[in-house]
Amino acid sequence: MPRNREEVRKRLQWAALELFRERGYEETTAAEIAAKAGVTERTFFRHFPDKREVLFDGGAAFIEAVTEAVRDAPKTLGPWDALFFAFDSVKQMFIENRPFTEPRQRVIASSQALQERATDKTRALTAALASALCERGLTVPQANLASQMGMATLSHGVSAWFNDGSIDLGEHIVRAFQEARDLSSSNLAIAKGTRRTQRIQEKAKLT
Amino acid sequence: MPRNREEVRKRLQWAALELFRERGYEETTAAEIAAKAGVTERTFFRHFPDKREVLFDGGAAFIEAVTEAVRDAPKTLGPWDALFFAFDSVKQMFIENRPFTEPRQRVIASSQALQERATDKTRALTAALASALCERGLTVPQANLASQMGMATLSHGVSAWFNDGSIDLGEHIVRAFQEARDLSSSNLAIAKGTRRTQRIQEKAKLT
């Protein structure tokens, strides 16, 4: 039998992940998760408000760690460097959680309801990052742009790491930041001005 | 009295927007929106599945227009340029809808429930853009990164335009793309390699 609160939470999470993978998210009930973890359904609901939330434990701790890292980043760093610094600082959390988060990713992809919850979690983290960047002197729109781009880049790096764990997560994050830079530096609007864009659009209409 | 289906929808949308602004989103019922629009509550629910959805009409048409523009972008354009081309192509839709979408933005910001729905809509659009970019030969991870960064950049440009309408939306979009480029080109990981990052992190620990 589970001995303490933390252990019960962990057992519930792993039981949920296994059942969702075997039978599908929709087909699994909270009661079944509880039974597999060796506790009552009531205990399940003492730990988690609903069946979805059981997959997202630890989100608050991650938000706290990464926003604190943004605040702790050297004052001389610009917003993008501060985000890189912060993501690099918390990479150990990703490494420790990988046995759970990697299979979880596929379960989330299989369910609309779970995707919505994951999107909410990402939104909360993005808003927290933006708020931390504002404390570094950015305007709200600048902070929103930086945090959204940063989150997309982090997520790209983590996915690449899930696909290829033979390379360090830190190196995957560096590569993701390089890809983001390379992607956005190729840009009609900037390289040639809008007149070229207009010409291309006119040409596209003709063909 | 409203004459046709399209007119009824428009009346319901404007009635909802006005009531949400005056009284708040939570405090307004679908019945009140219907009454203000001069129709029955039953008619409201023939047009919209719930009170939230009334603010997001036209989302599907926008997704169709912008993804079609990504597909129509000249074959020679890379993903970022194709997104710029697409956003620039549909800017007239933003201009026509501004009287509705600008005040709507503030109503959305006032409600958690509306923010969640707005996030879902953005997620659907981001996924559709990624899918259109895949058709241009990108891998799924590349397409996801490009579409997420593109959406953040577009949203930044549109917000700037809401704040300063004295400058064309097209020019705001160009500036947003420039900001995204400038932001992501300043980057520890790339400029100096990870060793410098490590030194900075060690220094940060000491202070």
mmCIF file of C-alpha atoms in Angstrom:
data_model
loop_
_atom_site.group_PDB
_atom_site.id
_atom_site.type_symbol
_atom_site.label_atom_id
_atom_site.label_comp_id
_atom_site.label_asym_id
_atom_site.label_seq_id
_atom_site.Cartn_x
_atom_site.Cartn_y
_atom_site.Cartn_z
ATOM 1 C CA MET A 1 0.000 0.000 0.000
ATOM 2 C CA PRO A 2 1.201 3.515 -0.722
ATOM 3 C CA ARG A 3 2.820 5.169 2.256
ATOM 4 C CA ASN A 4 2.513 8.870 1.783
ATOM 5 C CA ARG A 5 0.781 11.588 -0.166
ATOM 6 C CA GLU A 6 3.545 12.088 -2.698
ATOM 7 C CA GLU A 7 3.787 8.386 -3.410
ATOM 8 C CA VAL A 8 0.007 8.138 -3.942
ATOM 9 C CA ARG A 9 0.106 10.983 -6.462
ATOM 10 C CA LYS A 10 2.909 9.305 -8.383
ATOM 11 C CA ARG A 11 1.109 5.946 -8.419
ATOM 12 C CA LEU A 12 -2.066 7.612 -9.711
ATOM 13 C CA GLN A 13 -0.156 9.395 -12.455
ATOM 14 C CA TRP A 14 1.582 6.258 -13.649
ATOM 15 C CA ALA A 15 -1.604 4.200 -13.438
ATOM 16 C CA ALA A 16 -3.412 6.834 -15.526
ATOM 17 C CA LEU A 17 -0.660 6.988 -18.122
ATOM 18 C CA GLU A 18 -0.603 3.211 -18.493
ATOM 19 C CA LEU A 19 -4.386 2.878 -18.783
ATOM 20 C CA PHE A 20 -4.662 5.778 -21.236
ATOM 21 C CA ARG A 21 -2.003 4.116 -23.410
ATOM 22 C CA GLU A 22 -3.562 0.662 -23.252
ATOM 23 C CA ARG A 23 -7.264 1.519 -23.593
ATOM 24 C CA GLY A 24 -7.400 5.142 -24.680
ATOM 25 C CA TYR A 25 -8.098 8.281 -22.659
ATOM 26 C CA GLU A 26 -11.867 8.419 -23.254
ATOM 27 C CA GLU A 27 -12.354 4.769 -22.334
ATOM 28 C CA THR A 28 -10.627 5.012 -18.945
ATOM 29 C CA THR A 29 -12.451 6.178 -15.805
ATOM 30 C CA ALA A 30 -11.041 7.795 -12.678
ATOM 31 C CA ALA A 31 -12.316 4.761 -10.719
ATOM 32 C CA GLU A 32 -10.227 2.436 -12.885
ATOM 33 C CA ILE A 33 -7.145 4.590 -12.415
ATOM 34 C CA ALA A 34 -7.687 4.565 -8.651
ATOM 35 C CA ALA A 35 -8.159 0.773 -8.631
ATOM 36 C CA LYS A 36 -4.954 0.222 -10.584
ATOM 37 C CA ALA A 37 -3.098 2.489 -8.131
ATOM 38 C CA GLY A 38 -4.558 0.559 -5.194
ATOM 39 C CA VAL A 39 -6.628 3.444 -3.779
ATOM 40 C CA THR A 40 -10.294 4.459 -3.785
ATOM 41 C CA GLU A 41 -11.939 6.751 -6.333
ATOM 42 C CA ARG A 42 -12.441 9.238 -3.506
ATOM 43 C CA THR A 43 -8.699 9.324 -2.947
ATOM 44 C CA PHE A 44 -8.221 10.032 -6.663
ATOM 45 C CA PHE A 45 -10.431 13.121 -6.375
ATOM 46 C CA ARG A 46 -8.627 14.265 -3.238
ATOM 47 C CA HIS A 47 -5.493 14.521 -5.380
ATOM 48 C CA PHE A 48 -6.838 15.651 -8.760
ATOM 49 C CA PRO A 49 -9.943 17.657 -9.713
ATOM 50 C CA ASP A 50 -10.573 15.550 -12.837
ATOM 51 C CA LYS A 51 -9.288 12.782 -15.075
ATOM 52 C CA ARG A 52 -7.436 15.219 -17.329
ATOM 53 C CA GLU A 53 -5.457 16.906 -14.580
ATOM 54 C CA VAL A 54 -3.720 13.699 -13.487
ATOM 55 C CA LEU A 55 -1.408 14.005 -16.518
ATOM 56 C CA PHE A 56 -0.360 17.572 -15.739
ATOM 57 C CA ASP A 57 0.976 17.360 -12.209
ATOM 58 C CA GLY A 58 4.111 19.390 -11.617
ATOM 59 C CA GLY A 59 3.188 22.168 -14.046
ATOM 60 C CA ALA A 60 3.095 24.799 -11.291
ATOM 61 C CA ALA A 61 6.536 23.796 -10.008
ATOM 62 C CA PHE A 62 7.937 24.072 -13.526
ATOM 63 C CA ILE A 63 6.408 27.531 -14.048
ATOM 64 C CA GLU A 64 7.932 28.688 -10.770
ATOM 65 C CA ALA A 65 11.385 27.331 -11.629
ATOM 66 C CA VAL A 66 11.535 28.763 -15.137
ATOM 67 C CA THR A 67 10.173 32.219 -14.281
ATOM 68 C CA GLU A 68 12.576 32.427 -11.352
ATOM 69 C CA ALA A 69 15.392 31.594 -13.770
ATOM 70 C CA VAL A 70 14.251 34.440 -16.052
ATOM 71 C CA ARG A 71 14.384 36.785 -13.054
ATOM 72 C CA ASP A 72 17.809 35.452 -12.035
ATOM 73 C CA ALA A 73 19.317 35.770 -15.517
ATOM 74 C CA PRO A 74 22.195 38.286 -15.638
ATOM 75 C CA LYS A 75 20.909 41.843 -16.031
ATOM 76 C CA THR A 76 23.032 42.361 -19.139
ATOM 77 C CA LEU A 77 21.120 39.731 -21.121
ATOM 78 C CA GLY A 78 18.438 40.741 -23.609
ATOM 79 C CA PRO A 79 15.032 38.994 -23.553
ATOM 80 C CA TRP A 80 15.923 36.180 -25.932
ATOM 81 C CA ASP A 81 19.175 35.405 -24.148
ATOM 82 C CA ALA A 82 17.360 35.524 -20.797
ATOM 83 C CA LEU A 83 14.888 32.922 -22.096
ATOM 84 C CA PHE A 84 17.709 30.728 -23.349
ATOM 85 C CA PHE A 85 19.433 31.090 -19.982
ATOM 86 C CA ALA A 86 16.202 30.140 -18.173
ATOM 87 C CA PHE A 87 15.432 27.096 -20.342
ATOM 88 C CA ASP A 88 19.016 25.914 -20.056
ATOM 89 C CA SER A 89 18.841 26.349 -16.257
ATOM 90 C CA VAL A 90 15.790 24.102 -15.851
ATOM 91 C CA LYS A 91 16.758 21.395 -18.337
ATOM 92 C CA GLN A 92 17.407 18.954 -15.473
ATOM 93 C CA MET A 93 13.652 18.980 -14.742
ATOM 94 C CA PHE A 94 12.954 17.826 -18.298
ATOM 95 C CA ILE A 95 15.587 15.119 -18.046
ATOM 96 C CA GLU A 96 14.187 13.775 -14.770
ATOM 97 C CA ASN A 97 10.597 13.817 -16.055
ATOM 98 C CA ARG A 98 11.279 12.328 -19.469
ATOM 99 C CA PRO A 99 10.175 8.758 -18.575
ATOM 100 C CA PHE A 100 6.724 10.212 -17.863
ATOM 101 C CA THR A 101 6.474 13.153 -20.294
ATOM 102 C CA GLU A 102 7.626 11.349 -23.425
ATOM 103 C CA PRO A 103 4.874 8.685 -23.479
ATOM 104 C CA ARG A 104 2.445 11.335 -22.166
ATOM 105 C CA GLN A 105 3.042 13.380 -25.328
ATOM 106 C CA ARG A 106 1.557 10.587 -27.480
ATOM 107 C CA VAL A 107 -1.442 10.196 -25.168
ATOM 108 C CA ILE A 108 -2.103 13.942 -25.370
ATOM 109 C CA ALA A 109 -1.882 13.854 -29.167
ATOM 110 C CA SER A 110 -4.619 11.177 -29.208
ATOM 111 C CA SER A 111 -7.266 13.256 -27.383
ATOM 112 C CA GLN A 112 -8.879 16.609 -28.174
ATOM 113 C CA ALA A 113 -9.729 17.108 -24.478
ATOM 114 C CA LEU A 114 -6.121 16.544 -23.422
ATOM 115 C CA GLN A 115 -4.825 18.832 -26.165
ATOM 116 C CA GLU A 116 -7.067 21.600 -24.847
ATOM 117 C CA ARG A 117 -5.759 21.132 -21.316
ATOM 118 C CA ALA A 118 -2.156 21.069 -22.589
ATOM 119 C CA THR A 119 -2.833 24.299 -24.484
ATOM 120 C CA ASP A 120 -4.175 25.916 -21.297
ATOM 121 C CA LYS A 121 -1.027 24.873 -19.436
ATOM 122 C CA THR A 122 1.174 26.295 -22.180
ATOM 123 C CA ARG A 123 -0.838 29.529 -22.119
ATOM 124 C CA ALA A 124 -0.351 29.858 -18.358
ATOM 125 C CA LEU A 125 3.390 29.277 -18.697
ATOM 126 C CA THR A 126 3.655 31.709 -21.616
ATOM 127 C CA ALA A 127 1.831 34.393 -19.599
ATOM 128 C CA ALA A 128 4.093 33.778 -16.573
ATOM 129 C CA LEU A 129 7.200 34.083 -18.758
ATOM 130 C CA ALA A 130 5.877 37.292 -20.307
ATOM 131 C CA SER A 131 5.264 38.688 -16.851
ATOM 132 C CA ALA A 132 8.840 37.831 -15.779
ATOM 133 C CA LEU A 133 10.172 39.508 -18.946
ATOM 134 C CA CYS A 134 8.146 42.650 -18.147
ATOM 135 C CA GLU A 135 10.037 42.845 -14.843
ATOM 136 C CA ARG A 136 13.200 43.019 -16.953
ATOM 137 C CA GLY A 137 11.920 46.195 -18.593
ATOM 138 C CA LEU A 138 10.082 44.915 -21.671
ATOM 139 C CA THR A 139 6.757 46.359 -22.743
ATOM 140 C CA VAL A 140 3.786 43.980 -22.592
ATOM 141 C CA PRO A 141 3.669 43.441 -26.399
ATOM 142 C CA GLN A 142 7.443 42.819 -26.571
ATOM 143 C CA ALA A 143 7.237 40.410 -23.635
ATOM 144 C CA ASN A 144 4.319 38.537 -25.227
ATOM 145 C CA LEU A 145 6.143 38.170 -28.539
ATOM 146 C CA ALA A 146 9.348 37.005 -26.847
ATOM 147 C CA SER A 147 7.612 34.510 -24.547
ATOM 148 C CA GLN A 148 5.473 33.037 -27.354
ATOM 149 C CA MET A 149 8.455 32.668 -29.672
ATOM 150 C CA GLY A 150 10.518 31.284 -26.804
ATOM 151 C CA MET A 151 7.892 28.689 -25.914
ATOM 152 C CA ALA A 152 7.593 27.571 -29.549
ATOM 153 C CA THR A 153 11.380 27.235 -29.688
ATOM 154 C CA LEU A 154 11.615 25.314 -26.407
ATOM 155 C CA SER A 155 8.839 22.979 -27.472
ATOM 156 C CA HIS A 156 10.633 22.386 -30.787
ATOM 157 C CA GLY A 157 13.856 21.526 -28.925
ATOM 158 C CA VAL A 158 12.129 19.153 -26.508
ATOM 159 C CA SER A 159 10.304 17.344 -29.335
ATOM 160 C CA ALA A 160 13.602 16.925 -31.200
ATOM 161 C CA TRP A 161 15.114 15.477 -28.013
ATOM 162 C CA PHE A 162 12.214 13.025 -27.641
ATOM 163 C CA ASN A 163 12.914 11.909 -31.213
ATOM 164 C CA ASP A 164 16.663 11.693 -30.733
ATOM 165 C CA GLY A 165 17.858 11.184 -27.186
ATOM 166 C CA SER A 166 21.411 10.368 -28.301
ATOM 167 C CA ILE A 167 22.126 14.122 -28.198
ATOM 168 C CA ASP A 168 21.946 16.151 -24.959
ATOM 169 C CA LEU A 169 18.805 18.176 -24.272
ATOM 170 C CA GLY A 170 21.053 21.252 -23.864
ATOM 171 C CA GLU A 171 22.390 20.774 -27.388
ATOM 172 C CA HIS A 172 18.836 20.312 -28.728
ATOM 173 C CA ILE A 173 17.815 23.609 -27.106
ATOM 174 C CA VAL A 174 20.819 25.379 -28.690
ATOM 175 C CA ARG A 175 19.836 23.940 -32.077
ATOM 176 C CA ALA A 176 16.212 24.971 -31.644
ATOM 177 C CA PHE A 177 17.296 28.558 -30.925
ATOM 178 C CA GLN A 178 19.477 28.430 -34.038
ATOM 179 C CA GLU A 179 16.547 27.179 -36.116
ATOM 180 C CA ALA A 180 14.315 29.948 -34.789
ATOM 181 C CA ARG A 181 16.955 32.516 -35.726
ATOM 182 C CA ASP A 182 17.524 31.054 -39.179
ATOM 183 C CA LEU A 183 13.813 30.772 -39.839
ATOM 184 C CA SER A 184 12.968 34.366 -38.991
ATOM 185 C CA SER A 185 16.026 35.883 -40.640
ATOM 186 C CA SER A 186 14.800 34.768 -44.060
ATOM 187 C CA ASN A 187 12.156 37.322 -44.650
ATOM 188 C CA LEU A 188 10.834 39.154 -47.671
ATOM 189 C CA ALA A 189 9.488 42.037 -45.705
ATOM 190 C CA ILE A 190 12.880 42.915 -44.367
ATOM 191 C CA ALA A 191 15.319 41.833 -47.012
ATOM 192 C CA LYS A 192 13.734 43.584 -49.934
ATOM 193 C CA GLY A 193 10.989 45.793 -48.626
ATOM 194 C CA THR A 194 7.318 45.520 -49.332
ATOM 195 C CA ARG A 195 7.575 46.536 -52.966
ATOM 196 C CA ARG A 196 9.148 43.199 -53.800
ATOM 197 C CA THR A 197 6.365 41.473 -51.871
ATOM 198 C CA GLN A 198 3.785 43.323 -53.941
ATOM 199 C CA ARG A 199 5.511 42.300 -57.153
ATOM 200 C CA ILE A 200 5.551 38.667 -56.029
ATOM 201 C CA GLN A 201 1.884 38.839 -55.105
ATOM 202 C CA GLU A 202 1.014 40.343 -58.488
ATOM 203 C CA LYS A 203 3.022 37.639 -60.196
ATOM 204 C CA ALA A 204 1.211 34.985 -58.136
ATOM 205 C CA LYS A 205 -2.127 36.379 -59.306
ATOM 206 C CA LEU A 206 -1.058 36.143 -62.955
ATOM 207 C CA THR A 207 0.029 32.512 -62.780
ATOM 208 C CA MET B 1 -36.972 42.925 -37.781
ATOM 209 C CA PRO B 2 -33.956 41.062 -39.196
ATOM 210 C CA ARG B 3 -34.478 39.897 -42.740
ATOM 211 C CA ASN B 4 -32.136 37.007 -43.279
ATOM 212 C CA ARG B 5 -29.861 34.519 -41.615
ATOM 213 C CA GLU B 6 -26.655 36.493 -42.099
ATOM 214 C CA GLU B 7 -28.223 39.652 -40.740
ATOM 215 C CA VAL B 8 -29.505 37.817 -37.642
ATOM 216 C CA ARG B 9 -26.016 36.455 -36.940
ATOM 217 C CA LYS B 10 -24.518 39.935 -37.226
ATOM 218 C CA ARG B 11 -27.162 41.428 -34.936
ATOM 219 C CA LEU B 12 -26.543 38.719 -32.335
ATOM 220 C CA GLN B 13 -22.793 39.284 -32.455
ATOM 221 C CA TRP B 14 -23.070 43.034 -32.014
ATOM 222 C CA ALA B 15 -25.701 42.708 -29.282
ATOM 223 C CA ALA B 16 -23.399 40.277 -27.427
ATOM 224 C CA LEU B 17 -20.369 42.530 -27.777
ATOM 225 C CA GLU B 18 -22.291 45.546 -26.460
ATOM 226 C CA LEU B 19 -23.773 43.682 -23.506
ATOM 227 C CA PHE B 20 -20.446 42.050 -22.593
ATOM 228 C CA ARG B 21 -18.821 45.498 -22.588
ATOM 229 C CA GLU B 22 -21.559 47.153 -20.567
ATOM 230 C CA ARG B 23 -22.291 44.463 -17.979
ATOM 231 C CA GLY B 24 -19.470 41.971 -18.268
ATOM 232 C CA TYR B 25 -19.343 38.579 -19.955
ATOM 233 C CA GLU B 26 -20.333 36.465 -16.939
ATOM 234 C CA GLU B 27 -23.309 38.667 -16.113
ATOM 235 C CA THR B 28 -24.886 38.486 -19.578
ATOM 236 C CA THR B 29 -27.169 35.610 -20.630
ATOM 237 C CA ALA B 30 -27.881 34.257 -24.109
ATOM 238 C CA ALA B 31 -31.544 35.237 -23.567
ATOM 239 C CA GLU B 32 -30.535 38.869 -22.995
ATOM 240 C CA ILE B 33 -28.379 38.878 -26.112
ATOM 241 C CA ALA B 34 -31.283 37.453 -28.109
ATOM 242 C CA ALA B 35 -33.704 40.049 -26.680
ATOM 243 C CA LYS B 36 -31.351 42.901 -27.561
ATOM 244 C CA ALA B 37 -31.032 41.535 -31.104
ATOM 245 C CA GLY B 38 -34.837 41.272 -31.389
ATOM 246 C CA VAL B 39 -34.969 37.468 -31.663
ATOM 247 C CA THR B 40 -35.855 34.560 -29.363
ATOM 248 C CA GLU B 41 -33.357 32.644 -27.225
ATOM 249 C CA ARG B 42 -34.113 29.614 -29.391
ATOM 250 C CA THR B 43 -32.944 31.560 -32.451
ATOM 251 C CA PHE B 44 -29.727 32.414 -30.615
ATOM 252 C CA PHE B 45 -29.010 28.715 -30.130
ATOM 253 C CA ARG B 46 -29.840 27.954 -33.755
ATOM 254 C CA HIS B 47 -26.926 30.225 -34.692
ATOM 255 C CA PHE B 48 -24.414 29.592 -31.908
ATOM 256 C CA PRO B 49 -23.790 26.539 -29.684
ATOM 257 C CA ASP B 50 -23.050 28.706 -26.619
ATOM 258 C CA LYS B 51 -22.573 32.230 -25.297
ATOM 259 C CA ARG B 52 -18.826 32.137 -25.879
ATOM 260 C CA GLU B 53 -19.011 31.163 -29.539
ATOM 261 C CA VAL B 54 -20.955 34.289 -30.529
ATOM 262 C CA LEU B 55 -17.714 36.300 -30.324
ATOM 263 C CA PHE B 56 -15.756 33.978 -32.613
ATOM 264 C CA ASP B 57 -17.866 33.866 -35.749
ATOM 265 C CA GLY B 58 -15.869 33.956 -38.973
ATOM 266 C CA GLY B 59 -12.914 32.026 -37.582
ATOM 267 C CA ALA B 60 -13.368 29.167 -40.039
ATOM 268 C CA ALA B 61 -13.484 31.546 -43.016
ATOM 269 C CA PHE B 62 -10.276 33.201 -41.853
ATOM 270 C CA ILE B 63 -8.501 29.842 -41.449
ATOM 271 C CA GLU B 64 -9.566 28.886 -44.963
ATOM 272 C CA ALA B 65 -8.374 32.175 -46.474
ATOM 273 C CA VAL B 66 -4.996 32.221 -44.761
ATOM 274 C CA THR B 67 -4.123 28.555 -45.359
ATOM 275 C CA GLU B 68 -5.131 28.929 -48.997
ATOM 276 C CA ALA B 69 -2.797 31.913 -49.205
ATOM 277 C CA VAL B 70 0.044 29.768 -47.771
ATOM 278 C CA ARG B 71 -0.681 27.181 -50.484
ATOM 279 C CA ASP B 72 -0.831 29.889 -53.170
ATOM 280 C CA ALA B 73 2.431 31.543 -52.107
ATOM 281 C CA PRO B 74 5.109 31.356 -54.841
ATOM 282 C CA LYS B 75 6.967 28.031 -54.725
ATOM 283 C CA THR B 76 10.305 29.819 -54.401
ATOM 284 C CA LEU B 77 9.429 31.283 -50.994
ATOM 285 C CA GLY B 78 10.728 29.675 -47.802
ATOM 286 C CA PRO B 79 8.307 29.004 -44.902
ATOM 287 C CA TRP B 80 8.738 32.360 -43.186
ATOM 288 C CA ASP B 81 8.293 34.319 -46.387
ATOM 289 C CA ALA B 82 5.274 32.178 -47.281
ATOM 290 C CA LEU B 83 3.695 33.096 -43.924
ATOM 291 C CA PHE B 84 4.431 36.770 -44.472
ATOM 292 C CA PHE B 85 2.922 36.499 -47.960
ATOM 293 C CA ALA B 86 -0.191 34.809 -46.538
ATOM 294 C CA PHE B 87 -0.732 37.294 -43.708
ATOM 295 C CA ASP B 88 -0.196 40.188 -46.088
ATOM 296 C CA SER B 89 -2.709 38.631 -48.526
ATOM 297 C CA VAL B 90 -5.515 38.444 -45.943
ATOM 298 C CA LYS B 91 -4.945 41.788 -44.257
ATOM 299 C CA GLN B 92 -8.133 43.170 -45.807
ATOM 300 C CA MET B 93 -10.137 40.743 -43.629
ATOM 301 C CA PHE B 94 -8.540 42.270 -40.510
ATOM 302 C CA ILE B 95 -9.269 45.772 -41.751
ATOM 303 C CA GLU B 96 -12.937 45.006 -42.452
ATOM 304 C CA ASN B 97 -13.421 43.265 -39.098
ATOM 305 C CA ARG B 98 -11.573 45.804 -36.972
ATOM 306 C CA PRO B 99 -14.714 47.603 -35.685
ATOM 307 C CA PHE B 100 -15.752 44.286 -34.133
ATOM 308 C CA THR B 101 -12.430 42.640 -33.263
ATOM 309 C CA GLU B 102 -10.786 45.607 -31.565
ATOM 310 C CA PRO B 103 -13.374 46.052 -28.777
ATOM 311 C CA ARG B 104 -13.732 42.249 -28.657
ATOM 312 C CA GLN B 105 -10.068 41.982 -27.683
ATOM 313 C CA ARG B 106 -10.738 43.853 -24.429
ATOM 314 C CA VAL B 107 -13.807 41.741 -23.653
ATOM 315 C CA ILE B 108 -11.734 38.557 -24.161
ATOM 316 C CA ALA B 109 -9.006 39.896 -21.857
ATOM 317 C CA SER B 110 -11.622 40.342 -19.106
ATOM 318 C CA SER B 111 -12.750 36.688 -19.010
ATOM 319 C CA GLN B 112 -10.878 33.449 -18.350
ATOM 320 C CA ALA B 113 -13.537 31.474 -20.247
ATOM 321 C CA LEU B 114 -13.193 33.684 -23.331
ATOM 322 C CA GLN B 115 -9.402 33.524 -23.166
ATOM 323 C CA GLU B 116 -9.620 29.726 -23.217
ATOM 324 C CA ARG B 117 -11.876 29.794 -26.266
ATOM 325 C CA ALA B 118 -9.583 32.308 -28.001
ATOM 326 C CA THR B 119 -6.618 30.033 -27.265
ATOM 327 C CA ASP B 120 -8.477 27.087 -28.825
ATOM 328 C CA LYS B 121 -9.156 29.142 -31.936
ATOM 329 C CA THR B 122 -5.499 30.153 -32.178
ATOM 330 C CA ARG B 123 -4.479 26.535 -31.728
ATOM 331 C CA ALA B 124 -6.771 25.436 -34.577
ATOM 332 C CA LEU B 125 -5.376 28.163 -36.843
ATOM 333 C CA THR B 126 -1.775 27.327 -35.905
ATOM 334 C CA ALA B 127 -2.377 23.644 -36.688
ATOM 335 C CA ALA B 128 -3.987 24.518 -40.047
ATOM 336 C CA LEU B 129 -1.033 26.750 -40.949
ATOM 337 C CA ALA B 130 1.423 24.011 -39.971
ATOM 338 C CA SER B 131 -0.479 21.568 -42.160
ATOM 339 C CA ALA B 132 -0.327 23.984 -45.127
ATOM 340 C CA LEU B 133 3.431 24.425 -44.550
ATOM 341 C CA CYS B 134 3.894 20.641 -44.548
ATOM 342 C CA GLU B 135 2.407 20.611 -48.042
ATOM 343 C CA ARG B 136 5.262 22.957 -49.003
ATOM 344 C CA GLY B 137 7.754 20.250 -47.999
ATOM 345 C CA LEU B 138 8.484 21.078 -44.346
ATOM 346 C CA THR B 139 8.774 18.367 -41.726
ATOM 347 C CA VAL B 140 6.096 18.385 -39.004
ATOM 348 C CA PRO B 141 8.446 19.865 -36.337
ATOM 349 C CA GLN B 142 9.691 22.589 -38.727
ATOM 350 C CA ALA B 143 6.128 23.416 -39.750
ATOM 351 C CA ASN B 144 5.017 23.606 -36.093
ATOM 352 C CA LEU B 145 7.876 25.927 -35.167
ATOM 353 C CA ALA B 146 7.260 28.175 -38.168
ATOM 354 C CA SER B 147 3.493 28.371 -37.667
ATOM 355 C CA GLN B 148 3.784 29.077 -33.922
ATOM 356 C CA MET B 149 6.395 31.778 -34.451
ATOM 357 C CA GLY B 150 4.363 33.180 -37.337
ATOM 358 C CA MET B 151 1.178 33.355 -35.276
ATOM 359 C CA ALA B 152 2.991 35.099 -32.409
ATOM 360 C CA THR B 153 4.395 37.605 -34.910
ATOM 361 C CA LEU B 154 1.048 38.218 -36.604
ATOM 362 C CA SER B 155 -0.655 38.694 -33.251
ATOM 363 C CA HIS B 156 2.061 41.164 -32.246
ATOM 364 C CA GLY B 157 1.511 43.149 -35.464
ATOM 365 C CA VAL B 158 -2.264 43.213 -35.079
ATOM 366 C CA SER B 159 -2.032 44.363 -31.439
ATOM 367 C CA ALA B 160 0.344 47.152 -32.473
ATOM 368 C CA TRP B 161 -2.153 48.190 -35.157
ATOM 369 C CA PHE B 162 -4.995 48.251 -32.610
ATOM 370 C CA ASN B 163 -2.824 50.557 -30.500
ATOM 371 C CA ASP B 164 -1.801 52.773 -33.417
ATOM 372 C CA GLY B 165 -4.147 52.794 -36.389
ATOM 373 C CA SER B 166 -2.435 55.814 -37.961
ATOM 374 C CA ILE B 167 -0.041 53.341 -39.618
ATOM 375 C CA ASP B 168 -1.242 50.736 -42.157
ATOM 376 C CA LEU B 169 -1.782 47.167 -40.955
ATOM 377 C CA GLY B 170 0.595 46.033 -43.727
ATOM 378 C CA GLU B 171 3.359 48.216 -42.295
ATOM 379 C CA HIS B 172 2.643 46.905 -38.777
ATOM 380 C CA ILE B 173 3.001 43.331 -40.063
ATOM 381 C CA VAL B 174 6.331 44.197 -41.694
ATOM 382 C CA ARG B 175 7.530 45.724 -38.415
ATOM 383 C CA ALA B 176 6.386 42.701 -36.419
ATOM 384 C CA PHE B 177 8.387 40.416 -38.714
ATOM 385 C CA GLN B 178 11.393 42.698 -38.241
ATOM 386 C CA GLU B 179 10.979 42.552 -34.461
ATOM 387 C CA ALA B 180 10.761 38.753 -34.535
ATOM 388 C CA ARG B 181 13.977 38.629 -36.577
ATOM 389 C CA ASP B 182 15.809 41.112 -34.339
ATOM 390 C CA LEU B 183 14.634 39.342 -31.193
ATOM 391 C CA SER B 184 15.784 35.876 -32.212
ATOM 392 C CA SER B 185 19.052 36.994 -33.786
ATOM 393 C CA SER B 186 20.363 38.155 -30.402
ATOM 394 C CA ASN B 187 21.232 34.841 -28.930
ATOM 395 C CA LEU B 188 23.921 33.583 -26.587
ATOM 396 C CA ALA B 189 23.643 30.027 -27.728
ATOM 397 C CA ILE B 190 24.526 30.916 -31.265
ATOM 398 C CA ALA B 191 26.753 33.931 -30.983
ATOM 399 C CA LYS B 192 29.263 32.506 -28.566
ATOM 400 C CA GLY B 193 28.486 28.836 -28.123
ATOM 401 C CA THR B 194 27.382 27.137 -24.968
ATOM 402 C CA ARG B 195 30.690 27.578 -23.157
ATOM 403 C CA ARG B 196 29.996 31.269 -22.771
ATOM 404 C CA THR B 197 26.510 30.438 -21.499
ATOM 405 C CA GLN B 198 28.003 28.134 -18.903
ATOM 406 C CA ARG B 199 30.427 30.847 -17.774
ATOM 407 C CA ILE B 200 27.552 33.314 -17.440
ATOM 408 C CA GLN B 201 25.535 30.801 -15.472
ATOM 409 C CA GLU B 202 28.455 30.111 -13.169
ATOM 410 C CA LYS B 203 28.938 33.842 -12.688
ATOM 411 C CA ALA B 204 25.229 34.210 -11.912
ATOM 412 C CA LYS B 205 25.533 31.530 -9.225
ATOM 413 C CA LEU B 206 28.425 33.401 -7.616
ATOM 414 C CA THR B 207 26.623 36.742 -7.385
#
